Amino acid sequence: MNPMLEAALGLADQLRWASRLHLPEMPSGERVLVTGMGGSGISGDIAGLLAGEAGRLALVHKSYGLPGWAARERPLVVAVSYSGNTEETLSAVAAAQELQLPMVAISTGGKLAEIARTAGAPHVEIPSGLQPRAALGYLAGAVSMVLEAAGVLPDQVGGLQEAASVLDSLFGKDGQGPGAELAEDLAEGLVGRVPVIYGGPGGSGVAALRWKTQFNENSKRAAYASWLPELDHNELVGWASIPELTRRVIGIVELRDSAEHPRVAKRFELTRQIAGADVAFVGTVWAQGETTWAKLASLIGIGDLVSLFVAAQAGVDPLPVAPIEMLKQRLAEE
Ligand code: PA5
């Protein structure tokens, strides 16, 4: 089995691993800033969602340094980098150290682990040997357990375990379940097309971002994500002008949640009627389960598979991300 497919089907086990983490006491903070990039940074988007639902504030930071408000609000900084060597994340950590902010580091090792060790800050070690984006269950699960241990989030174990069970029933042990069939159908609709993923507010919106980045990195394909209700105020107008092109190359996938706001549900229907006329394909995926974790994992799990099936159809190896490596190399030489 392709190692990326194996890792995608391992998402349930990664979430179970996170649910069993026994963490020491964690520093706390009224607010949280999760700093990380790419496949690591999305765990900050997930943390932001979980915190918002718990009535707390966690923001994700995907750049150098720290945002200006950090000096005044003194957030708990959670630095997430699978490799532990990502320069933007290390720059944010250096800024946090300058301000003497409470910090927790999450990585497989790298400079981030060394910095945490030297500073006496907690470091959660993630299993190594994967591509960062293939370790989302470890990374995001660990972030949520850290925030539980810091008293920011309520119990995470129930949600992580439900997410793992939902993934088991979607994919089975061998990746042959109903989720895989749906993923194959969606991949069929996206053959030779540019995926545009529509999410709603909340979990389906975070999942839409993950789908986009998985198409980029696994399928090596341009892909875009947009969010309702906002896209109804701009993007909706953009489909009508070059239908001879968009009817050939654009495939929209809607990510839905049965608990979405009723007006968002209505907007999804109307948006499909209006935009659907000018694109080649529209597919829909509904989130499964009860908890935020389960809903997120079901949408993400199916999206990961679709991106891998699209890569397989195109004869593309989903594993290497040569342009990212080349850019990192060139930056290191500067
Ligand atoms: O998926 C990837 O390989 C990238 O998006 C990386 O996650 C990103 O470059 C950041 O690296 P790291 O996750 O090691 O901090």
Coordinates of C-alpha atoms and ligand atoms in Angstrom, one line a residue:
M1 CA 0.0 0.0 0.0
N2 CA 1.2 3.5 -0.8
P3 CA 2.7 5.0 2.5
M4 CA 0.5 8.1 2.2
L5 CA -2.6 6.0 1.9
E6 CA -1.5 3.9 4.8
A7 CA -1.0 7.1 6.9
A8 CA -4.4 8.4 5.8
L9 CA -6.1 5.2 6.9
G10 CA -4.1 5.5 10.1
L11 CA -5.8 8.7 11.2
A12 CA -8.1 6.8 13.6
D13 CA -5.1 5.2 15.3
Q14 CA -3.3 8.6 15.5
L15 CA -6.3 10.1 17.3
R16 CA -6.4 7.1 19.6
W17 CA -2.7 7.7 20.4
A18 CA -3.4 11.3 21.3
S19 CA -6.4 10.3 23.5
R20 CA -4.0 8.1 25.5
L21 CA -1.4 10.8 26.1
H22 CA -0.6 11.3 29.8
L23 CA 0.8 14.8 30.0
P24 CA 2.5 16.6 32.9
E25 CA 1.0 19.8 34.2
M26 CA 0.9 22.4 31.5
P27 CA 1.4 26.1 31.8
S28 CA -1.9 28.0 31.3
G29 CA -3.1 31.2 29.9
E30 CA -6.4 33.1 29.5
R31 CA -5.8 33.2 25.7
V32 CA -3.9 30.8 23.5
L33 CA -1.8 31.3 20.4
V34 CA -1.0 28.2 18.4
T35 CA 1.9 28.9 16.0
G36 CA 2.8 26.5 13.1
M37 CA 2.8 26.3 9.4
G38 CA 1.3 24.0 6.7
G39 CA 0.5 20.5 7.8
S40 CA 1.4 21.4 11.4
G41 CA -0.3 24.8 11.4
I42 CA -3.8 23.4 10.7
S43 CA -3.8 21.9 14.2
G44 CA -4.0 25.6 15.3
D45 CA -7.1 26.1 13.2
I46 CA -8.6 23.0 14.9
A47 CA -7.6 24.3 18.3
G48 CA -9.2 27.6 17.5
L49 CA -12.5 25.8 16.6
L50 CA -12.5 23.6 19.8
A51 CA -11.6 26.6 22.0
G52 CA -14.3 28.8 20.5
E53 CA -16.9 26.1 21.2
A54 CA -15.7 25.9 24.8
G55 CA -16.0 29.7 25.2
R56 CA -12.3 30.2 25.1
L57 CA -10.0 32.1 22.7
A58 CA -7.3 30.3 20.8
L59 CA -5.9 31.9 17.6
V60 CA -3.6 30.4 15.0
H61 CA -0.5 32.3 13.9
K62 CA 1.1 31.3 10.6
S63 CA 4.0 33.7 10.2
Y64 CA 7.2 35.1 11.7
G65 CA 7.3 36.7 15.1
L66 CA 4.2 37.2 17.1
P67 CA 1.1 39.4 16.5
G68 CA 1.2 42.7 18.2
W69 CA -1.5 41.8 20.8
A70 CA 0.7 39.0 22.3
A71 CA 2.8 41.4 24.4
R72 CA -0.3 42.8 26.1
E73 CA -2.5 39.7 26.4
R74 CA 0.4 37.3 27.2
P75 CA -1.1 34.1 25.6
L76 CA 0.0 30.6 26.2
V77 CA 2.1 29.9 23.1
V78 CA 1.7 26.4 21.7
A79 CA 4.4 25.9 19.0
V80 CA 3.7 23.0 16.6
S81 CA 6.2 21.8 14.0
Y82 CA 6.4 18.2 12.8
S83 CA 10.1 18.6 11.9
G84 CA 10.8 21.0 14.7
N85 CA 12.8 23.1 12.2
T86 CA 10.4 25.4 10.4
E87 CA 11.8 28.9 10.4
E88 CA 8.5 30.8 10.8
T89 CA 7.6 28.7 13.9
L90 CA 11.1 29.1 15.4
S91 CA 10.9 32.8 14.8
A92 CA 7.5 32.9 16.7
V93 CA 9.1 30.9 19.5
A94 CA 12.1 33.3 19.7
A95 CA 9.6 36.2 20.0
A96 CA 7.7 34.3 22.7
Q97 CA 10.9 33.7 24.6
E98 CA 11.8 37.4 24.4
L99 CA 8.4 38.3 26.0
Q100 CA 8.8 35.4 28.5
L101 CA 5.4 34.0 27.5
P102 CA 4.4 30.5 28.8
M103 CA 5.1 28.0 26.1
V104 CA 4.6 24.4 25.1
A105 CA 6.3 22.8 22.1
I106 CA 5.1 19.9 20.0
S107 CA 7.3 18.2 17.4
T108 CA 9.1 15.0 16.5
G109 CA 12.4 16.6 17.6
G110 CA 14.5 19.2 15.8
K111 CA 15.5 22.6 17.0
L112 CA 12.1 23.2 18.6
A113 CA 12.7 20.3 21.0
E114 CA 16.1 21.6 21.9
I115 CA 14.8 25.1 22.5
A116 CA 12.0 23.7 24.8
R117 CA 14.6 21.6 26.7
T118 CA 16.9 24.5 27.2
A119 CA 14.0 26.8 28.3
G120 CA 12.5 24.1 30.6
A121 CA 9.3 24.3 28.6
P122 CA 7.1 21.2 28.2
H123 CA 7.7 19.3 24.9
V124 CA 5.4 16.7 23.5
E125 CA 7.2 14.3 21.2
I126 CA 5.3 13.1 18.1
P127 CA 6.1 9.8 16.4
S128 CA 8.5 10.5 13.5
G129 CA 8.9 9.1 10.0
L130 CA 5.8 10.6 8.3
Q131 CA 5.2 13.6 6.1
P132 CA 3.9 16.4 8.4
R133 CA 0.5 16.4 6.7
A134 CA 0.2 12.7 7.2
A135 CA 0.5 13.2 11.0
L136 CA -2.5 15.4 11.5
G137 CA -4.1 13.1 14.1
Y138 CA -0.9 13.1 16.2
L139 CA -0.4 16.8 15.9
A140 CA -3.9 18.2 16.3
G141 CA -4.7 15.5 18.9
A142 CA -1.7 16.4 20.9
V143 CA -2.5 20.1 20.7
S144 CA -6.0 19.5 22.0
M145 CA -4.7 17.3 24.9
V146 CA -2.2 20.0 25.8
L147 CA -5.0 22.5 25.9
E148 CA -7.1 20.1 28.1
A149 CA -4.1 19.7 30.4
A150 CA -3.7 23.5 30.5
G151 CA -7.3 23.9 31.6
V152 CA -8.3 25.7 28.4
L153 CA -10.4 22.9 26.8
P154 CA -12.7 20.4 28.5
D155 CA -12.2 16.7 28.2
Q156 CA -10.9 15.8 24.8
V157 CA -10.7 12.0 25.2
G158 CA -14.4 11.4 24.4
G159 CA -14.3 13.4 21.2
L160 CA -11.0 11.9 20.0
Q161 CA -12.3 8.4 20.6
E162 CA -15.6 9.1 18.8
A163 CA -13.7 10.5 15.9
A164 CA -11.6 7.3 15.7
S165 CA -14.7 5.0 15.8
V166 CA -16.4 7.1 13.1
L167 CA -13.3 6.7 10.9
D168 CA -13.3 3.0 11.6
S169 CA -16.8 2.7 10.3
L170 CA -16.1 4.9 7.3
F171 CA -13.0 3.1 6.1
G172 CA -12.8 -0.3 7.9
K173 CA -9.4 -1.7 8.6
D174 CA -8.6 -2.2 4.9
G175 CA -9.9 1.1 3.5
Q176 CA -12.9 -0.5 1.8
G177 CA -15.8 1.1 3.7
P178 CA -18.5 3.5 2.6
G179 CA -16.2 6.5 3.1
A180 CA -13.7 5.1 0.6
E181 CA -16.5 4.5 -1.9
L182 CA -17.7 8.1 -1.6
A183 CA -14.1 9.3 -1.9
E184 CA -13.7 7.3 -5.2
D185 CA -16.9 8.8 -6.6
L186 CA -15.7 12.3 -5.7
A187 CA -12.3 11.7 -7.2
E188 CA -14.0 10.5 -10.4
G189 CA -15.8 13.9 -10.6
L190 CA -12.6 15.7 -10.1
V191 CA -10.5 14.0 -12.8
G192 CA -8.5 16.7 -14.7
R193 CA -10.3 19.5 -12.8
V194 CA -9.4 22.2 -10.2
P195 CA -11.2 21.4 -6.9
V196 CA -12.9 24.3 -5.2
I197 CA -14.0 23.3 -1.7
Y198 CA -16.9 25.1 0.0
G199 CA -17.0 24.9 3.8
G200 CA -19.4 26.5 6.3
P201 CA -18.6 28.2 9.5
G202 CA -17.0 25.9 12.1
G203 CA -15.6 22.4 11.5
S204 CA -16.6 22.2 7.8
G205 CA -14.7 25.4 7.2
V206 CA -11.5 24.0 8.8
A207 CA -11.9 20.8 6.9
A208 CA -12.3 22.8 3.6
L209 CA -8.8 24.3 4.3
R210 CA -7.4 20.9 4.9
W211 CA -9.0 19.5 1.6
K212 CA -7.4 22.4 -0.3
T213 CA -3.9 21.8 1.1
Q214 CA -4.2 18.1 0.6
F215 CA -5.0 18.5 -3.1
N216 CA -2.1 20.9 -3.4
E217 CA 0.5 18.6 -1.7
N218 CA -0.8 15.1 -2.4
S219 CA -2.3 15.6 -5.8
K220 CA 0.1 18.4 -6.9
R221 CA -2.8 20.3 -8.1
A222 CA -4.1 23.9 -7.8
A223 CA -7.1 23.9 -5.5
Y224 CA -9.0 26.5 -3.6
A225 CA -11.3 26.8 -0.5
S226 CA -14.0 29.3 0.2
W227 CA -16.5 29.7 3.0
L228 CA -20.2 30.2 3.3
P229 CA -21.8 32.6 4.0
E230 CA -18.9 34.9 3.0
L231 CA -18.6 33.5 -0.6
D232 CA -22.2 34.5 -1.3
H233 CA -21.1 38.1 -1.0
N234 CA -18.3 37.9 -3.6
E235 CA -17.2 34.6 -5.2
L236 CA -20.7 33.7 -6.3
V237 CA -20.5 36.5 -8.9
G238 CA -17.2 35.2 -10.3
W239 CA -18.5 32.0 -11.9
A240 CA -20.6 33.5 -14.7
S241 CA -18.1 35.3 -16.9
I242 CA -16.0 32.5 -18.5
P243 CA -18.4 29.5 -18.4
E244 CA -16.7 27.8 -21.4
L245 CA -13.7 27.4 -19.1
T246 CA -15.3 26.9 -15.7
R247 CA -17.8 24.3 -17.0
R248 CA -14.8 22.2 -18.1
V249 CA -12.3 22.6 -15.3
I250 CA -13.9 23.5 -12.0
G251 CA -15.2 20.9 -9.6
I252 CA -16.9 22.2 -6.4
V253 CA -17.1 20.0 -3.3
E254 CA -19.5 21.2 -0.5
L255 CA -18.6 20.1 3.0
R256 CA -21.8 20.1 5.1
D257 CA -22.8 19.6 8.7
S258 CA -26.4 18.7 9.6
A259 CA -26.1 21.1 12.6
E260 CA -25.1 24.1 10.4
H261 CA -27.1 27.3 10.8
P262 CA -30.4 27.0 8.8
R263 CA -29.6 30.0 6.8
V264 CA -26.2 28.5 5.9
A265 CA -28.1 25.3 4.8
K266 CA -30.4 27.4 2.6
R267 CA -27.4 29.2 1.2
F268 CA -25.7 26.0 0.3
E269 CA -28.8 24.9 -1.7
L270 CA -29.1 28.3 -3.5
T271 CA -25.4 28.6 -4.1
R272 CA -25.3 25.2 -5.8
Q273 CA -28.2 26.2 -8.1
I274 CA -26.5 29.4 -9.1
A275 CA -22.8 28.4 -9.2
G276 CA -23.5 24.8 -10.2
A277 CA -24.7 25.9 -13.6
D278 CA -21.3 27.3 -14.5
V279 CA -19.0 24.5 -13.2
A280 CA -18.3 20.9 -14.3
F281 CA -19.1 19.0 -11.1
V282 CA -20.6 19.6 -7.7
G283 CA -20.2 16.9 -5.0
T284 CA -21.3 16.9 -1.3
V285 CA -19.9 15.3 1.8
W286 CA -21.8 15.3 5.1
A287 CA -19.9 15.3 8.4
Q288 CA -20.6 12.2 10.6
G289 CA -20.8 11.7 14.3
E290 CA -21.9 13.9 17.2
T291 CA -18.7 15.6 18.5
T292 CA -16.8 18.3 16.8
W293 CA -13.8 15.9 16.6
A294 CA -15.8 13.2 14.9
K295 CA -17.3 15.6 12.4
L296 CA -13.9 17.1 11.6
A297 CA -12.2 13.7 11.3
S298 CA -14.9 12.3 9.0
L299 CA -14.7 15.3 6.6
I300 CA -10.9 15.3 6.8
G301 CA -10.6 11.5 6.5
I302 CA -12.7 11.5 3.3
G303 CA -10.8 14.5 1.8
D304 CA -7.4 12.9 2.5
L305 CA -8.5 9.9 0.5
V306 CA -10.0 11.9 -2.3
S307 CA -6.7 13.8 -2.7
L308 CA -4.8 10.4 -2.9
F309 CA -7.2 8.9 -5.4
V310 CA -6.9 12.0 -7.6
A311 CA -3.1 11.7 -7.4
A312 CA -3.4 8.0 -8.3
Q313 CA -5.6 8.8 -11.4
A314 CA -3.1 11.4 -12.5
G315 CA -0.2 9.0 -12.0
V316 CA 1.4 11.3 -9.4
D317 CA 3.3 10.2 -6.3
P318 CA 1.5 11.9 -3.4
L319 CA 4.6 11.7 -1.1
P320 CA 7.3 14.2 -2.2
V321 CA 6.7 17.9 -2.0
A322 CA 9.8 18.9 -4.1
P323 CA 8.9 22.6 -4.5
I324 CA 8.5 23.1 -0.7
E325 CA 11.8 21.3 -0.1
M326 CA 13.5 23.4 -2.8
L327 CA 12.2 26.6 -1.4
K328 CA 13.3 25.7 2.1
Q329 CA 16.7 24.8 0.8
R330 CA 17.0 28.1 -1.1
L331 CA 15.9 30.1 1.9
A332 CA 18.5 28.3 4.1
E333 CA 21.2 29.3 1.6
E334 CA 20.2 33.0 1.7
Ligands
PA5_1 O1 3.0 19.2 4.7 C1 4.1 19.7 4.6 O2 5.1 19.1 4.4 C2 4.3 21.2 4.9 O3 3.0 21.8 4.8 C3 4.9 21.3 6.3 O4 4.0 20.9 7.3 C4 5.3 22.8 6.5 O5 6.3 23.1 5.6 C5 5.9 23.0 7.9 O6 6.8 22.0 8.3 P1 6.7 21.4 9.7 O7 5.3 20.7 9.8 O8 7.8 20.4 9.8 O9 6.8 22.5 10.7

